[in-house]
Coordinates of C-alpha atoms in Angstrom, one line a residue:
X4 CA -57.7 37.7 -22.2
X5 CA -57.0 35.7 -19.1
X6 CA -53.0 35.4 -18.2
X7 CA -51.8 32.3 -16.6
X8 CA -50.2 34.6 -13.8
X9 CA -48.8 31.3 -12.3
X10 CA -46.9 30.6 -15.2
X11 CA -45.6 33.7 -15.9
X12 CA -44.7 33.5 -12.3
X13 CA -42.8 31.0 -12.6
X14 CA -41.0 31.3 -15.3
X15 CA -39.6 34.3 -13.8
X16 CA -39.1 33.0 -10.1
X17 CA -36.3 30.4 -12.5
X18 CA -34.7 32.6 -15.1
X19 CA -33.9 35.1 -11.8
X20 CA -32.9 31.6 -10.7
X21 CA -30.5 31.3 -13.9
X22 CA -29.2 34.8 -13.4
X23 CA -28.5 34.7 -10.5
X24 CA -26.3 31.1 -10.7
X25 CA -24.6 32.7 -13.7
X26 CA -23.5 35.3 -12.2
X27 CA -22.2 33.3 -9.6
X28 CA -20.2 30.4 -11.6
X29 CA -19.5 34.3 -14.0
X30 CA -17.6 35.9 -10.1
X31 CA -15.6 33.0 -9.3
X32 CA -14.3 32.5 -13.2
X33 CA -13.3 36.1 -12.4
X34 CA -11.8 36.0 -9.3
X35 CA -9.9 32.7 -9.7
X36 CA -8.4 34.8 -12.8
X37 CA -7.6 38.1 -11.2
X38 CA -6.0 35.9 -8.0
X39 CA -3.6 33.9 -10.7
X40 CA -3.0 37.5 -12.4
X41 CA -2.3 39.6 -9.8
X42 CA 0.5 36.8 -8.3
X43 CA 1.6 36.4 -11.6
X44 CA 2.4 40.0 -11.1
X45 CA 4.8 39.7 -8.7
X46 CA 6.2 36.7 -9.8
X47 CA 9.0 37.3 -7.5
X48 CA 7.7 36.8 -4.3
X49 CA 5.1 34.1 -6.0
X50 CA 7.6 32.3 -6.7
X51 CA 9.8 32.3 -3.5
X52 CA 6.5 31.4 -2.1
X53 CA 6.1 28.7 -4.2
X54 CA 9.5 27.2 -3.7
X55 CA 9.3 27.0 -0.2
X56 CA 6.1 25.6 -0.1
X57 CA 7.0 23.1 -2.8
X58 CA 9.7 22.1 -0.8
X59 CA 8.0 21.3 2.2
X60 CA 6.2 18.9 0.4
X61 CA 8.2 16.9 -1.6
X62 CA 10.3 16.2 1.0
X63 CA 7.9 14.0 2.5
X64 CA 6.5 13.3 -1.2
X65 CA 10.4 12.1 -1.8
X66 CA 10.7 10.2 1.5
X67 CA 7.3 8.1 1.1
X68 CA 8.5 7.2 -3.0
X69 CA 11.6 5.5 -1.6
X70 CA 9.9 4.1 1.0
X71 CA 7.2 2.2 -1.4
X72 CA 10.5 2.0 -3.7
X73 CA 12.1 -0.3 -0.4
X74 CA 8.8 -2.1 0.0
X75 CA 8.6 -3.4 -3.9
X76 CA 13.0 -4.2 -3.5
X77 CA 11.6 -6.6 0.1
X78 CA 8.6 -8.1 -1.8
X79 CA 10.4 -9.3 -4.8
X80 CA 14.0 -10.3 -3.3
X81 CA 14.6 -13.6 -4.4
X82 CA 16.4 -13.3 -1.1
X83 CA 13.6 -13.2 0.4
X84 CA 13.6 -14.7 4.2
X85 CA 13.6 -18.4 3.9
X86 CA 13.5 -21.8 5.9
X87 CA 16.1 -24.5 5.6
X88 CA 15.5 -28.0 6.9
X89 CA 18.9 -30.1 7.0
X90 CA 17.3 -33.8 7.3
X91 CA 19.4 -36.5 8.9
X92 CA 21.5 -39.1 6.8
X93 CA 19.5 -41.7 7.3
X94 CA 16.5 -40.4 5.1
X95 CA 16.7 -41.6 1.6
X96 CA 15.7 -39.6 -1.2
X97 CA 11.8 -40.6 -1.7
X98 CA 11.0 -39.4 1.8
X99 CA 12.5 -36.5 1.3
X100 CA 10.9 -35.8 -2.0
X101 CA 7.9 -37.1 0.1
X102 CA 8.3 -34.9 3.2
X103 CA 8.4 -31.6 0.9
X104 CA 5.1 -32.4 -0.5
X105 CA 3.5 -32.9 2.2
X106 CA 5.1 -29.3 3.6
X107 CA 2.8 -27.8 0.5
X108 CA -0.3 -28.6 2.4
X109 CA 1.2 -26.8 5.3
X110 CA -0.8 -23.2 5.4
X111 CA 2.1 -20.7 5.0
X112 CA 4.4 -22.4 3.3
X113 CA 4.7 -21.1 -0.9
X114 CA 7.3 -23.5 -2.0
X115 CA 9.5 -26.0 -1.3
X116 CA 13.1 -27.5 -2.9
X117 CA 14.9 -30.4 -1.9
X118 CA 18.2 -30.5 -2.6
X119 CA 19.8 -33.6 -2.7
X120 CA 22.8 -34.4 -0.4
X121 CA 24.5 -35.4 -4.0
X122 CA 24.0 -31.3 -5.3
X123 CA 24.1 -30.3 -2.2
X124 CA 28.2 -31.3 -2.4
X125 CA 28.1 -30.0 -5.8
X126 CA 27.3 -26.7 -5.1
X127 CA 29.3 -27.0 -2.5
X128 CA 32.6 -28.0 -4.5
X129 CA 31.8 -25.4 -7.3
X130 CA 31.5 -22.9 -4.6
X131 CA 34.3 -23.4 -2.4
X132 CA 37.2 -24.5 -4.8
X133 CA 38.0 -27.0 -2.5
X134 CA 37.5 -29.8 -4.6
X135 CA 40.6 -31.6 -4.4
X136 CA 39.8 -31.6 -0.2
X137 CA 36.5 -33.1 -0.9
X138 CA 37.1 -36.2 -3.4
X139 CA 39.4 -37.1 -0.2
X140 CA 36.2 -37.4 1.9
X141 CA 35.1 -41.3 2.5
X142 CA 31.7 -40.3 2.4
X143 CA 29.5 -36.8 1.3
X144 CA 29.5 -35.6 4.9
X145 CA 27.0 -32.9 3.5
X146 CA 22.5 -33.8 4.3
X147 CA 19.8 -32.7 2.2
X148 CA 18.1 -30.1 2.7
X149 CA 14.9 -28.5 2.3
X150 CA 14.3 -24.8 1.2
X151 CA 10.9 -23.5 2.3
X152 CA 10.2 -20.9 1.3
X153 CA 7.2 -19.3 3.6
X154 CA 4.3 -17.4 1.9
X155 CA 3.6 -15.6 5.5
X156 CA 5.3 -12.4 6.3
X157 CA 4.2 -12.1 10.1
X158 CA 7.6 -12.5 12.5
X159 CA 5.3 -14.5 15.0
X160 CA 3.5 -16.6 13.1
X161 CA 6.8 -17.7 11.7
X162 CA 8.7 -17.8 14.7
X163 CA 5.4 -20.5 15.3
X164 CA 6.1 -22.0 12.0
X165 CA 9.5 -22.8 12.8
X166 CA 9.0 -24.8 15.7
X167 CA 5.7 -26.8 14.3
X168 CA 8.2 -27.8 11.7
X169 CA 11.0 -28.8 14.0
X170 CA 8.4 -32.1 15.5
X171 CA 9.3 -33.2 11.6
X172 CA 10.8 -36.8 12.3
X173 CA 13.3 -36.5 9.2
X174 CA 14.4 -33.6 9.9
X175 CA 17.6 -33.2 12.7
X176 CA 18.1 -29.0 12.2
X177 CA 16.0 -25.7 11.1
X178 CA 17.4 -22.8 10.0
X179 CA 16.3 -19.4 10.1
X180 CA 17.4 -15.9 11.4
X181 CA 14.6 -13.9 13.1
X182 CA 16.6 -11.1 13.8
X183 CA 17.2 -9.7 10.6
X184 CA 13.3 -10.2 9.6
X185 CA 12.6 -8.7 12.6
X186 CA 14.6 -5.2 12.1
X187 CA 13.8 -5.0 8.7
X188 CA 10.1 -4.9 9.1
X189 CA 11.0 -2.6 12.8
X190 CA 12.9 -0.2 10.2
X191 CA 9.7 -0.6 7.8
X192 CA 7.6 0.7 10.3
X193 CA 10.1 3.4 11.6
X194 CA 10.8 4.5 8.5
X195 CA 6.3 5.0 8.2
X196 CA 5.8 6.8 10.8
X197 CA 8.9 8.9 10.6
X198 CA 7.1 9.5 7.0
X199 CA 3.6 10.2 8.1
X200 CA 4.7 12.2 10.7
X201 CA 6.8 14.2 9.1
X202 CA 4.0 14.5 6.1
X203 CA 1.9 16.6 8.9
X204 CA 4.0 18.4 10.1
X205 CA 4.8 19.7 7.1
X206 CA 1.7 20.6 6.3
X207 CA 0.6 22.9 8.8
X208 CA 4.2 24.6 8.1
X209 CA 3.0 24.8 4.9
X210 CA -0.7 26.3 6.3
X211 CA 0.3 28.7 8.4
X212 CA 3.3 30.0 5.5
X213 CA 0.5 30.2 3.1
X214 CA -2.2 31.7 6.1
X215 CA 0.5 34.6 7.0
X216 CA 1.0 35.2 3.2
X217 CA -2.6 35.9 3.2
X218 CA -3.4 37.6 5.9
X219 CA -1.0 39.7 4.1
X220 CA -2.2 40.2 1.7
X221 CA -5.7 41.4 3.8
X222 CA -3.6 43.8 5.1
X223 CA -3.2 45.2 2.4
X224 CA -5.9 45.9 0.8
X225 CA -7.4 46.7 4.2
X226 CA -9.4 49.7 2.3
X227 CA -10.6 47.8 -0.5
X228 CA -12.4 45.6 2.1
X229 CA -13.1 48.5 3.4
X230 CA -15.5 50.0 1.1
X231 CA -16.6 46.9 0.2
X232 CA -18.0 46.2 3.1
X233 CA -18.9 49.5 3.8
X234 CA -21.3 49.1 0.8
X235 CA -23.1 46.1 1.5
X236 CA -20.8 43.1 -0.1
X237 CA -21.2 40.4 2.1
X238 CA -18.3 38.5 4.3
X239 CA -18.4 35.6 1.0
X240 CA -17.5 38.5 -1.0
X241 CA -14.7 39.6 1.0
X242 CA -13.5 36.6 1.3
X243 CA -13.4 34.8 -1.6
X244 CA -10.3 37.1 -3.1
X245 CA -8.2 35.0 -0.6
X246 CA -9.6 32.0 -0.8
X247 CA -8.8 32.2 -4.3
X248 CA -5.2 33.7 -3.6
X249 CA -4.9 30.2 -1.5
X250 CA -5.4 27.4 -3.8
X251 CA -2.8 29.1 -6.8
X252 CA -0.4 29.5 -3.7
X253 CA -1.2 25.5 -2.8
X254 CA -1.6 24.9 -6.4
X255 CA 1.5 26.6 -7.2
X256 CA 3.8 24.6 -4.7
X257 CA 2.2 21.1 -5.4
X258 CA 3.8 22.0 -8.8
X259 CA 6.6 22.8 -7.6
X260 CA 7.2 19.3 -5.4
X261 CA 5.9 17.6 -8.3
X262 CA 9.2 18.9 -9.9
X263 CA 11.7 18.2 -7.4
X264 CA 10.1 15.3 -6.9
X265 CA 10.9 13.7 -10.2
X266 CA 14.8 16.5 -11.0
X267 CA 15.1 14.3 -7.5
X268 CA 14.6 10.9 -8.4
X269 CA 15.6 11.3 -11.5
X270 CA 20.0 12.6 -10.0
X271 CA 18.8 9.1 -7.9
X272 CA 18.0 6.8 -11.1
X273 CA 21.7 6.2 -12.6
X274 CA 23.5 5.1 -8.8
X275 CA 20.4 3.5 -7.4
X276 CA 20.7 1.7 -11.4
X277 CA 24.2 0.5 -11.2
X278 CA 24.2 -1.0 -7.7
X279 CA 20.8 -2.9 -8.7
X280 CA 23.0 -4.0 -11.3
X281 CA 26.3 -5.3 -10.2
X282 CA 23.5 -7.4 -8.0
X283 CA 22.3 -8.9 -11.7
X284 CA 18.3 -6.8 -10.7
X285 CA 17.4 -4.7 -13.1
X286 CA 15.3 -2.3 -10.1
X287 CA 14.5 1.1 -11.3
X288 CA 12.9 3.7 -9.2
X289 CA 9.9 4.1 -10.1
X290 CA 8.0 7.5 -10.0
X291 CA 4.8 9.3 -9.5
X292 CA 1.9 7.7 -10.9
X293 CA -0.5 9.8 -12.5
X294 CA -2.4 8.7 -9.2
X295 CA 0.4 10.0 -7.1
X296 CA 0.8 13.5 -9.2
X297 CA -2.6 13.8 -9.1
X298 CA -3.1 13.1 -5.3
X299 CA 0.2 15.4 -4.8
X300 CA -2.0 18.8 -6.4
X301 CA -4.9 18.1 -4.4
X302 CA -3.0 17.7 -1.0
X303 CA -1.0 21.3 -2.5
X304 CA -4.9 22.6 -3.3
X305 CA -6.3 21.3 0.0
X306 CA -3.7 22.7 2.0
X307 CA -3.9 26.7 -0.1
X308 CA -7.5 26.8 0.2
X309 CA -7.8 25.9 4.4
X310 CA -4.9 28.7 5.3
X311 CA -6.2 31.1 3.8
X312 CA -10.2 29.8 4.9
X313 CA -8.0 29.8 8.3
X314 CA -6.3 33.3 7.8
X315 CA -9.6 34.5 6.8
X316 CA -11.9 33.4 9.3
X317 CA -9.7 34.8 12.2
X318 CA -7.9 38.8 10.4
X319 CA -11.2 39.4 8.4
X320 CA -13.4 40.3 11.0
X321 CA -10.6 43.1 12.5
X322 CA -10.9 44.9 9.1
X323 CA -14.6 47.3 9.8
X324 CA -15.7 50.1 7.8
X325 CA -15.8 53.9 10.3

């Protein structure tokens, strides 16, 4: 009876490959669990390491979230940059309304609001408390005003917009304070760079912390590593437990960082809401969402594995059986 040796050989090869893959996955799972178990057995020292990593990750995260909240305030604040056009006294209400409509056709202008001289006087009377003095005036000294809400935020473009608005015949004066806008944008840019720099420096710190911790773990298991290498253990086999140690250190530190961030924002939320209510605003601090939380965990775990890989690549080669 003829036997198809090619088919049998392919079946054996496929079974062999499947067995190796299952063995590889099983070893990874075993090493992953054993690495976590070893950290939990020395939970006090592991907790101290997680706290240090967590603080290093939490600080730039908190600053970043505060920057995001400040950006939301500046983006939604009703007192955002406005341009006020004070019209000449000879301008009629019809001319002013026509100008306000024509300004809407200009690029960079989101909305316009015309305030007649009578409305301006009424507002001034109600706010100033000088009603009796104003009643003695023969005529209304206040001009009509067109308030413009620009849709652009670039300081250079705003400056060009203001200069072009001065050319209209009905416009007597254009009022727009660019200094505080320039200061605001400069402060936000500085804060963004500060957060990025601080995050980079602290990320390096986390790499060094985890790298040094893994180096100590390699020294503590030197004799075990020498035996494994002596019986033919590959570098990847020896390296694997330390990479998982770095993974758990990084992930645990990221979890601590997430807890610290949530606690800090919860601690700050009450006074911030009190300040916002004093300005008749319903603003509330927004914490890390699902995406932000996931990024924190991924960054922490990634830094852990990277720090472990650097330490293993540097120190594992020094451990050789005699």
